[in-house]
Amino acid sequence: MDARDTGTGPGPDTDPKDTDPKIAAAVAAAEAAGPQPGESVRIDSWIWSVRLVKTRSMGATACRGGHVRVNGERVKPAHSVRVGDEVRVRQEGWERVVIVKRLIRKRVGAPVAAQCYVDNSPPPPPREAVAPAGIRDRGTGRPTKRDRRELERLRGMLGGPPEGHGH
């Protein structure tokens, strides 16, 4: 019999908070500060607490703008969230999809916040790998006429040879 069979050793399905006592203590403190059984947590407050938005007012604004859905429904900022709800938050061109595991009211650190939901989000879109055209080294002075033409060609402003110079 090995450690995985007894359930006593650290197996592949071990929750990370069980291995790190600091995170476990922080989760316990966050839950103690959270709602009592039977109480509810506002959606704008919850998405702020688990660090899906930067401020609670940004959470409320996202709700009002229709960027927050709970179980597929657009919700108002005061909507009550429950354990097991699917929360979708659309931000900056991509969508975070999380399942609520714990209800908390106070903002917590990122490792603790990660214990409060299951993240089912698709990967974020790749950042544009385009080098910014027109950035010059410091101290090189103004661009010469040749430099300007190269910059314009890079930007697509000049399609071919300049018009009217066919001597």
Short mmCIF file of N, CA and C in Angstrom, two decimals:
data_model
loop_
_atom_site.label_atom_id
_atom_site.label_comp_id
_atom_site.label_asym_id
_atom_site.label_seq_id
_atom_site.Cartn_x
_atom_site.Cartn_y
_atom_site.Cartn_z
N MET A 1 0.85 -1.19 0.00
CA MET A 1 0.00 0.00 0.00
C MET A 1 0.89 1.24 0.00
N ASP A 2 0.60 2.20 -0.89
CA ASP A 2 1.45 3.39 -0.88
C ASP A 2 0.68 4.60 -0.35
N ALA A 3 1.36 5.75 -0.27
CA ALA A 3 0.80 6.94 0.41
C ALA A 3 -0.47 7.44 -0.25
N ARG A 4 -0.59 7.27 -1.58
CA ARG A 4 -1.80 7.76 -2.24
C ARG A 4 -3.03 6.96 -1.85
N ASP A 5 -2.87 5.68 -1.55
CA ASP A 5 -4.00 4.85 -1.21
C ASP A 5 -4.57 5.16 0.17
N THR A 6 -3.72 5.62 1.09
CA THR A 6 -4.18 5.87 2.46
C THR A 6 -4.84 7.23 2.60
N GLY A 7 -4.52 8.14 1.67
CA GLY A 7 -5.08 9.48 1.76
C GLY A 7 -4.33 10.36 2.74
N THR A 8 -3.19 9.86 3.27
CA THR A 8 -2.44 10.64 4.26
C THR A 8 -1.31 11.42 3.62
N GLY A 9 -0.73 10.90 2.55
CA GLY A 9 0.42 11.55 1.94
C GLY A 9 0.00 12.57 0.91
N PRO A 10 0.94 13.44 0.49
CA PRO A 10 0.60 14.41 -0.54
C PRO A 10 0.47 13.72 -1.89
N GLY A 11 -0.71 13.67 -2.41
CA GLY A 11 -0.97 13.04 -3.69
C GLY A 11 -1.18 14.09 -4.76
N PRO A 12 -1.47 13.68 -5.98
CA PRO A 12 -1.66 14.65 -7.06
C PRO A 12 -2.91 15.49 -6.88
N ASP A 13 -3.89 15.00 -6.11
CA ASP A 13 -5.12 15.77 -5.93
C ASP A 13 -5.12 16.59 -4.64
N THR A 14 -3.97 16.73 -4.00
CA THR A 14 -3.90 17.48 -2.76
C THR A 14 -4.11 18.96 -3.04
N ASP A 15 -4.91 19.61 -2.23
CA ASP A 15 -5.18 21.04 -2.38
C ASP A 15 -3.94 21.81 -1.95
N PRO A 16 -3.45 22.79 -2.74
CA PRO A 16 -2.23 23.51 -2.37
C PRO A 16 -2.33 24.22 -1.02
N LYS A 17 -3.52 24.63 -0.60
CA LYS A 17 -3.63 25.33 0.69
C LYS A 17 -3.34 24.40 1.85
N ASP A 18 -3.50 23.07 1.64
CA ASP A 18 -3.20 22.12 2.71
C ASP A 18 -1.70 22.02 2.94
N THR A 19 -0.89 22.30 1.92
CA THR A 19 0.54 22.16 2.05
C THR A 19 1.20 23.44 2.58
N ASP A 20 0.61 24.59 2.33
CA ASP A 20 1.20 25.85 2.78
C ASP A 20 0.39 26.40 3.95
N PRO A 21 0.93 26.34 5.16
CA PRO A 21 0.14 26.79 6.34
C PRO A 21 -0.22 28.27 6.28
N LYS A 22 0.62 29.12 5.66
CA LYS A 22 0.29 30.55 5.57
C LYS A 22 -0.98 30.76 4.76
N ILE A 23 -1.07 30.09 3.60
CA ILE A 23 -2.25 30.23 2.75
C ILE A 23 -3.47 29.67 3.46
N ALA A 24 -3.31 28.52 4.12
CA ALA A 24 -4.42 27.89 4.85
C ALA A 24 -4.94 28.84 5.93
N ALA A 25 -4.03 29.49 6.65
CA ALA A 25 -4.43 30.43 7.71
C ALA A 25 -5.14 31.64 7.12
N ALA A 26 -4.64 32.14 5.98
CA ALA A 26 -5.25 33.31 5.34
C ALA A 26 -6.64 32.97 4.82
N VAL A 27 -6.82 31.76 4.26
CA VAL A 27 -8.14 31.34 3.78
C VAL A 27 -9.10 31.25 4.96
N ALA A 28 -8.63 30.69 6.08
CA ALA A 28 -9.48 30.58 7.27
C ALA A 28 -9.88 31.96 7.78
N ALA A 29 -8.93 32.90 7.78
CA ALA A 29 -9.24 34.27 8.23
C ALA A 29 -10.23 34.94 7.30
N ALA A 30 -10.07 34.74 6.00
CA ALA A 30 -10.98 35.34 5.02
C ALA A 30 -12.39 34.76 5.18
N GLU A 31 -12.47 33.46 5.43
CA GLU A 31 -13.78 32.85 5.62
C GLU A 31 -14.43 33.33 6.92
N ALA A 32 -13.60 33.53 7.96
CA ALA A 32 -14.14 34.01 9.24
C ALA A 32 -14.71 35.42 9.07
N ALA A 33 -14.07 36.23 8.22
CA ALA A 33 -14.55 37.60 7.99
C ALA A 33 -15.69 37.63 6.98
N GLY A 34 -15.95 36.50 6.34
CA GLY A 34 -16.98 36.43 5.31
C GLY A 34 -18.38 36.33 5.90
N PRO A 35 -19.36 36.03 5.06
CA PRO A 35 -20.75 35.99 5.51
C PRO A 35 -21.03 34.78 6.41
N GLN A 36 -21.95 34.94 7.33
CA GLN A 36 -22.37 33.82 8.17
C GLN A 36 -23.31 32.94 7.34
N PRO A 37 -23.51 31.68 7.74
CA PRO A 37 -24.43 30.83 6.98
C PRO A 37 -25.80 31.49 6.86
N GLY A 38 -26.33 31.48 5.66
CA GLY A 38 -27.63 32.13 5.42
C GLY A 38 -27.48 33.53 4.88
N GLU A 39 -26.31 34.17 5.08
CA GLU A 39 -26.08 35.51 4.54
C GLU A 39 -25.59 35.37 3.10
N SER A 40 -25.60 36.49 2.38
CA SER A 40 -25.16 36.44 0.99
C SER A 40 -24.08 37.50 0.76
N VAL A 41 -23.42 37.39 -0.40
CA VAL A 41 -22.38 38.35 -0.79
C VAL A 41 -22.77 38.95 -2.13
N ARG A 42 -22.63 40.27 -2.24
CA ARG A 42 -22.92 40.94 -3.51
C ARG A 42 -21.88 40.53 -4.54
N ILE A 43 -22.32 40.43 -5.80
CA ILE A 43 -21.42 40.01 -6.87
C ILE A 43 -20.29 41.02 -7.08
N ASP A 44 -20.59 42.33 -7.01
CA ASP A 44 -19.52 43.32 -7.21
C ASP A 44 -18.47 43.22 -6.11
N SER A 45 -18.92 42.94 -4.89
CA SER A 45 -18.00 42.79 -3.77
C SER A 45 -17.17 41.51 -3.92
N TRP A 46 -17.80 40.42 -4.36
CA TRP A 46 -17.09 39.14 -4.46
C TRP A 46 -16.02 39.19 -5.55
N ILE A 47 -16.36 39.74 -6.75
CA ILE A 47 -15.36 39.75 -7.82
C ILE A 47 -14.18 40.67 -7.47
N TRP A 48 -14.44 41.67 -6.62
CA TRP A 48 -13.35 42.52 -6.12
C TRP A 48 -12.52 41.76 -5.09
N SER A 49 -13.19 41.03 -4.19
CA SER A 49 -12.50 40.31 -3.12
C SER A 49 -11.55 39.26 -3.67
N VAL A 50 -11.96 38.58 -4.75
CA VAL A 50 -11.10 37.52 -5.31
C VAL A 50 -10.21 38.05 -6.44
N ARG A 51 -10.11 39.37 -6.55
CA ARG A 51 -9.15 40.03 -7.42
C ARG A 51 -9.42 39.85 -8.92
N LEU A 52 -10.69 39.75 -9.31
CA LEU A 52 -11.02 39.72 -10.74
C LEU A 52 -11.11 41.14 -11.29
N VAL A 53 -11.39 42.13 -10.40
CA VAL A 53 -11.37 43.54 -10.78
C VAL A 53 -10.54 44.29 -9.74
N LYS A 54 -10.03 45.48 -10.11
CA LYS A 54 -9.13 46.20 -9.21
C LYS A 54 -9.84 46.90 -8.06
N THR A 55 -11.04 47.44 -8.31
CA THR A 55 -11.76 48.14 -7.25
C THR A 55 -13.21 47.66 -7.22
N ARG A 56 -13.87 47.84 -6.09
CA ARG A 56 -15.25 47.41 -5.98
C ARG A 56 -16.13 48.25 -6.91
N SER A 57 -15.81 49.52 -7.04
CA SER A 57 -16.61 50.36 -7.95
C SER A 57 -16.42 49.93 -9.40
N MET A 58 -15.23 49.43 -9.76
CA MET A 58 -15.04 48.89 -11.11
C MET A 58 -15.90 47.64 -11.30
N GLY A 59 -16.05 46.85 -10.23
CA GLY A 59 -16.91 45.67 -10.28
C GLY A 59 -18.36 46.08 -10.50
N ALA A 60 -18.80 47.12 -9.80
CA ALA A 60 -20.18 47.60 -9.95
C ALA A 60 -20.39 48.16 -11.36
N THR A 61 -19.41 48.90 -11.87
CA THR A 61 -19.51 49.47 -13.22
C THR A 61 -19.57 48.36 -14.27
N ALA A 62 -18.75 47.32 -14.08
CA ALA A 62 -18.76 46.18 -15.01
C ALA A 62 -20.12 45.50 -15.01
N CYS A 63 -20.73 45.37 -13.83
CA CYS A 63 -22.07 44.76 -13.73
C CYS A 63 -23.09 45.62 -14.48
N ARG A 64 -23.04 46.93 -14.24
CA ARG A 64 -24.01 47.83 -14.89
C ARG A 64 -23.84 47.83 -16.40
N GLY A 65 -22.60 47.65 -16.87
CA GLY A 65 -22.33 47.66 -18.31
C GLY A 65 -22.61 46.33 -18.98
N GLY A 66 -23.05 45.33 -18.21
CA GLY A 66 -23.37 44.03 -18.79
C GLY A 66 -22.16 43.14 -19.00
N HIS A 67 -21.03 43.44 -18.34
CA HIS A 67 -19.82 42.65 -18.52
C HIS A 67 -19.71 41.51 -17.52
N VAL A 68 -20.66 41.42 -16.58
CA VAL A 68 -20.63 40.35 -15.58
C VAL A 68 -21.89 39.51 -15.73
N ARG A 69 -21.70 38.18 -15.85
CA ARG A 69 -22.84 37.26 -15.95
C ARG A 69 -22.70 36.21 -14.87
N VAL A 70 -23.81 35.87 -14.24
CA VAL A 70 -23.83 34.79 -13.25
C VAL A 70 -24.79 33.74 -13.80
N ASN A 71 -24.27 32.53 -14.03
CA ASN A 71 -25.05 31.43 -14.61
C ASN A 71 -25.72 31.86 -15.92
N GLY A 72 -24.99 32.64 -16.73
CA GLY A 72 -25.48 33.05 -18.04
C GLY A 72 -26.36 34.28 -18.05
N GLU A 73 -26.73 34.82 -16.90
CA GLU A 73 -27.63 35.98 -16.83
C GLU A 73 -26.83 37.24 -16.50
N ARG A 74 -27.15 38.34 -17.19
CA ARG A 74 -26.56 39.63 -16.82
C ARG A 74 -27.10 40.01 -15.44
N VAL A 75 -26.23 40.53 -14.59
CA VAL A 75 -26.65 40.83 -13.22
C VAL A 75 -26.34 42.27 -12.84
N LYS A 76 -27.08 42.74 -11.84
CA LYS A 76 -26.83 44.06 -11.25
C LYS A 76 -25.78 43.91 -10.16
N PRO A 77 -25.15 45.02 -9.74
CA PRO A 77 -24.09 44.93 -8.72
C PRO A 77 -24.55 44.30 -7.40
N ALA A 78 -25.83 44.43 -7.04
CA ALA A 78 -26.30 43.93 -5.75
C ALA A 78 -26.74 42.46 -5.82
N HIS A 79 -26.58 41.81 -6.96
CA HIS A 79 -26.99 40.41 -7.11
C HIS A 79 -26.23 39.54 -6.10
N SER A 80 -26.94 38.62 -5.43
CA SER A 80 -26.30 37.74 -4.46
C SER A 80 -25.64 36.56 -5.19
N VAL A 81 -24.41 36.26 -4.80
CA VAL A 81 -23.69 35.14 -5.40
C VAL A 81 -23.67 33.99 -4.39
N ARG A 82 -23.76 32.75 -4.91
CA ARG A 82 -23.76 31.57 -4.05
C ARG A 82 -22.65 30.61 -4.49
N VAL A 83 -22.26 29.70 -3.60
CA VAL A 83 -21.26 28.69 -3.93
C VAL A 83 -21.81 27.83 -5.07
N GLY A 84 -20.98 27.58 -6.08
CA GLY A 84 -21.40 26.78 -7.22
C GLY A 84 -21.82 27.61 -8.42
N ASP A 85 -22.01 28.93 -8.26
CA ASP A 85 -22.40 29.79 -9.38
C ASP A 85 -21.24 29.92 -10.37
N GLU A 86 -21.58 30.03 -11.66
CA GLU A 86 -20.57 30.32 -12.68
C GLU A 86 -20.59 31.82 -12.94
N VAL A 87 -19.44 32.45 -12.75
CA VAL A 87 -19.33 33.90 -12.93
C VAL A 87 -18.43 34.16 -14.14
N ARG A 88 -18.93 34.99 -15.08
CA ARG A 88 -18.15 35.38 -16.25
C ARG A 88 -17.92 36.88 -16.19
N VAL A 89 -16.65 37.29 -16.24
CA VAL A 89 -16.31 38.71 -16.21
C VAL A 89 -15.53 39.01 -17.49
N ARG A 90 -16.09 39.89 -18.35
CA ARG A 90 -15.43 40.26 -19.60
C ARG A 90 -14.59 41.50 -19.35
N GLN A 91 -13.30 41.44 -19.68
CA GLN A 91 -12.43 42.59 -19.48
C GLN A 91 -11.32 42.59 -20.52
N GLU A 92 -11.11 43.76 -21.11
CA GLU A 92 -10.02 44.01 -22.05
C GLU A 92 -9.93 42.94 -23.13
N GLY A 93 -11.05 42.62 -23.74
CA GLY A 93 -11.05 41.73 -24.89
C GLY A 93 -11.03 40.24 -24.59
N TRP A 94 -11.02 39.85 -23.32
CA TRP A 94 -11.12 38.43 -23.02
C TRP A 94 -12.00 38.20 -21.81
N GLU A 95 -12.41 36.98 -21.60
CA GLU A 95 -13.41 36.67 -20.58
C GLU A 95 -12.84 35.73 -19.52
N ARG A 96 -13.02 36.10 -18.25
CA ARG A 96 -12.66 35.21 -17.14
C ARG A 96 -13.90 34.41 -16.78
N VAL A 97 -13.77 33.10 -16.70
CA VAL A 97 -14.88 32.22 -16.34
C VAL A 97 -14.46 31.49 -15.07
N VAL A 98 -15.18 31.73 -13.96
CA VAL A 98 -14.83 31.10 -12.69
C VAL A 98 -16.07 30.48 -12.05
N ILE A 99 -15.86 29.43 -11.28
CA ILE A 99 -16.92 28.79 -10.50
C ILE A 99 -16.65 29.15 -9.04
N VAL A 100 -17.66 29.66 -8.34
CA VAL A 100 -17.50 30.10 -6.96
C VAL A 100 -17.32 28.89 -6.04
N LYS A 101 -16.20 28.88 -5.27
CA LYS A 101 -15.96 27.82 -4.28
C LYS A 101 -16.21 28.32 -2.86
N ARG A 102 -15.83 29.58 -2.60
CA ARG A 102 -15.99 30.15 -1.26
C ARG A 102 -16.52 31.57 -1.39
N LEU A 103 -17.30 31.97 -0.40
CA LEU A 103 -17.81 33.34 -0.36
C LEU A 103 -16.97 34.14 0.62
N ILE A 104 -16.40 35.23 0.15
CA ILE A 104 -15.64 36.12 1.04
C ILE A 104 -16.06 37.55 0.75
N ARG A 105 -15.86 38.42 1.73
CA ARG A 105 -16.24 39.83 1.58
C ARG A 105 -15.04 40.75 1.53
N LYS A 106 -13.93 40.33 2.15
CA LYS A 106 -12.76 41.20 2.21
C LYS A 106 -11.75 40.80 1.14
N ARG A 107 -11.06 41.80 0.60
CA ARG A 107 -10.06 41.53 -0.43
C ARG A 107 -8.88 40.79 0.19
N VAL A 108 -8.41 39.77 -0.50
CA VAL A 108 -7.33 38.93 0.01
C VAL A 108 -6.21 38.87 -1.03
N GLY A 109 -5.08 38.31 -0.62
CA GLY A 109 -3.95 38.17 -1.53
C GLY A 109 -4.25 37.19 -2.65
N ALA A 110 -3.47 37.25 -3.72
CA ALA A 110 -3.72 36.41 -4.90
C ALA A 110 -3.71 34.91 -4.61
N PRO A 111 -2.76 34.37 -3.80
CA PRO A 111 -2.79 32.93 -3.54
C PRO A 111 -4.05 32.51 -2.78
N VAL A 112 -4.51 33.38 -1.89
CA VAL A 112 -5.72 33.08 -1.12
C VAL A 112 -6.95 33.21 -2.02
N ALA A 113 -6.96 34.24 -2.86
CA ALA A 113 -8.09 34.46 -3.76
C ALA A 113 -8.26 33.26 -4.70
N ALA A 114 -7.15 32.65 -5.12
CA ALA A 114 -7.21 31.51 -6.03
C ALA A 114 -7.91 30.32 -5.38
N GLN A 115 -7.96 30.27 -4.05
CA GLN A 115 -8.63 29.18 -3.34
C GLN A 115 -10.14 29.38 -3.30
N CYS A 116 -10.63 30.54 -3.70
CA CYS A 116 -12.05 30.86 -3.59
C CYS A 116 -12.83 30.58 -4.85
N TYR A 117 -12.14 30.20 -5.93
CA TYR A 117 -12.84 29.89 -7.18
C TYR A 117 -12.07 28.88 -7.99
N VAL A 118 -12.77 28.24 -8.94
CA VAL A 118 -12.15 27.34 -9.91
C VAL A 118 -12.10 28.12 -11.22
N ASP A 119 -10.91 28.29 -11.76
CA ASP A 119 -10.74 29.11 -12.96
C ASP A 119 -10.91 28.25 -14.21
N ASN A 120 -11.97 28.49 -14.97
CA ASN A 120 -12.22 27.78 -16.23
C ASN A 120 -12.03 28.70 -17.43
N SER A 121 -11.24 29.76 -17.26
CA SER A 121 -11.08 30.76 -18.32
C SER A 121 -10.28 30.20 -19.48
N PRO A 122 -10.64 30.61 -20.71
CA PRO A 122 -9.77 30.27 -21.84
C PRO A 122 -8.48 31.08 -21.71
N PRO A 123 -7.40 30.64 -22.35
CA PRO A 123 -6.16 31.42 -22.25
C PRO A 123 -6.35 32.80 -22.84
N PRO A 124 -5.67 33.82 -22.28
CA PRO A 124 -5.82 35.18 -22.82
C PRO A 124 -5.28 35.26 -24.24
N PRO A 125 -5.80 36.20 -25.04
CA PRO A 125 -5.28 36.33 -26.41
C PRO A 125 -3.81 36.74 -26.37
N PRO A 126 -3.00 36.27 -27.33
CA PRO A 126 -1.57 36.61 -27.31
C PRO A 126 -1.38 38.10 -27.54
N ARG A 127 -0.37 38.63 -26.89
CA ARG A 127 -0.05 40.05 -27.09
C ARG A 127 0.54 40.23 -28.47
N GLU A 128 0.32 41.40 -29.03
CA GLU A 128 0.85 41.67 -30.37
C GLU A 128 2.37 41.65 -30.32
N ALA A 129 2.97 40.87 -31.20
CA ALA A 129 4.43 40.75 -31.24
C ALA A 129 5.01 41.71 -32.27
N VAL A 130 4.41 42.87 -32.42
CA VAL A 130 4.87 43.85 -33.40
C VAL A 130 5.81 44.82 -32.71
N ALA A 131 6.99 44.99 -33.31
CA ALA A 131 7.94 45.95 -32.76
C ALA A 131 7.43 47.35 -33.06
N PRO A 132 7.47 48.22 -32.06
CA PRO A 132 6.98 49.58 -32.31
C PRO A 132 7.90 50.30 -33.29
N ALA A 133 7.31 50.75 -34.40
CA ALA A 133 8.09 51.46 -35.42
C ALA A 133 8.29 52.90 -34.98
N GLY A 134 9.45 53.43 -35.25
CA GLY A 134 9.68 54.83 -34.99
C GLY A 134 10.32 55.13 -33.65
N ILE A 135 10.72 54.13 -32.90
CA ILE A 135 11.40 54.41 -31.63
C ILE A 135 12.90 54.44 -31.89
N ARG A 136 13.51 55.54 -31.55
CA ARG A 136 14.93 55.72 -31.81
C ARG A 136 15.71 55.70 -30.51
N ASP A 137 16.98 55.36 -30.62
CA ASP A 137 17.83 55.37 -29.44
C ASP A 137 17.96 56.79 -28.92
N ARG A 138 18.13 56.88 -27.62
CA ARG A 138 18.28 58.19 -26.99
C ARG A 138 19.59 58.83 -27.42
N GLY A 139 19.54 60.12 -27.68
CA GLY A 139 20.77 60.85 -27.99
C GLY A 139 21.19 60.77 -29.44
N THR A 140 20.39 60.17 -30.33
CA THR A 140 20.80 60.07 -31.74
C THR A 140 20.37 61.29 -32.53
N GLY A 141 19.66 62.21 -31.91
CA GLY A 141 19.27 63.43 -32.59
C GLY A 141 18.06 63.22 -33.49
N ARG A 142 17.82 64.20 -34.36
CA ARG A 142 16.66 64.12 -35.26
C ARG A 142 16.93 63.13 -36.37
N PRO A 143 15.87 62.49 -36.89
CA PRO A 143 16.09 61.54 -38.00
C PRO A 143 16.48 62.27 -39.27
N THR A 144 17.35 61.66 -40.04
CA THR A 144 17.74 62.23 -41.34
C THR A 144 16.62 61.96 -42.33
N LYS A 145 16.76 62.52 -43.54
CA LYS A 145 15.75 62.31 -44.57
C LYS A 145 15.65 60.81 -44.90
N ARG A 146 16.79 60.14 -44.96
CA ARG A 146 16.81 58.70 -45.23
C ARG A 146 16.09 57.95 -44.10
N ASP A 147 16.38 58.31 -42.82
CA ASP A 147 15.72 57.67 -41.68
C ASP A 147 14.21 57.88 -41.76
N ARG A 148 13.79 59.09 -42.11
CA ARG A 148 12.35 59.39 -42.20
C ARG A 148 11.69 58.52 -43.26
N ARG A 149 12.36 58.39 -44.41
CA ARG A 149 11.79 57.55 -45.48
C ARG A 149 11.67 56.10 -45.03
N GLU A 150 12.67 55.61 -44.33
CA GLU A 150 12.60 54.22 -43.83
C GLU A 150 11.46 54.07 -42.84
N LEU A 151 11.29 55.05 -41.96
CA LEU A 151 10.19 55.00 -40.99
C LEU A 151 8.85 55.01 -41.71
N GLU A 152 8.71 55.88 -42.71
CA GLU A 152 7.45 55.95 -43.45
C GLU A 152 7.18 54.67 -44.21
N ARG A 153 8.24 54.06 -44.77
CA ARG A 153 8.07 52.79 -45.48
C ARG A 153 7.61 51.72 -44.49
N LEU A 154 8.19 51.69 -43.30
CA LEU A 154 7.78 50.73 -42.27
C LEU A 154 6.31 50.91 -41.91
N ARG A 155 5.90 52.16 -41.80
CA ARG A 155 4.52 52.43 -41.41
C ARG A 155 3.54 52.25 -42.56
N GLY A 156 4.05 52.04 -43.76
CA GLY A 156 3.17 51.83 -44.90
C GLY A 156 2.69 53.11 -45.53
N MET A 157 3.28 54.25 -45.18
CA MET A 157 2.83 55.52 -45.74
C MET A 157 3.33 55.67 -47.18
N LEU A 158 4.53 55.19 -47.43
CA LEU A 158 5.09 55.28 -48.78
C LEU A 158 4.94 53.93 -49.45
N GLY A 159 4.16 53.85 -50.50
CA GLY A 159 3.97 52.60 -51.21
C GLY A 159 5.12 52.29 -52.14
N GLY A 160 5.64 53.27 -52.84
CA GLY A 160 6.70 53.07 -53.81
C GLY A 160 7.56 54.32 -53.88
N PRO A 161 8.15 54.57 -55.04
CA PRO A 161 8.98 55.78 -55.17
C PRO A 161 8.09 57.01 -55.13
N PRO A 162 8.61 58.13 -54.64
CA PRO A 162 7.81 59.35 -54.55
C PRO A 162 7.38 59.84 -55.91
N GLU A 163 6.18 60.42 -55.97
CA GLU A 163 5.61 60.93 -57.23
C GLU A 163 6.32 62.23 -57.63
N GLY A 164 6.42 62.46 -58.93
CA GLY A 164 6.92 63.74 -59.42
C GLY A 164 8.42 63.87 -59.43
N HIS A 165 9.18 62.80 -59.15
CA HIS A 165 10.64 62.90 -59.16
C HIS A 165 11.23 62.06 -60.29
N GLY A 166 10.53 61.93 -61.42
CA GLY A 166 11.03 61.12 -62.52
C GLY A 166 11.91 61.91 -63.47
N HIS A 167 13.09 62.34 -63.06
CA HIS A 167 14.00 63.16 -63.88
C HIS A 167 14.52 62.37 -65.01
#
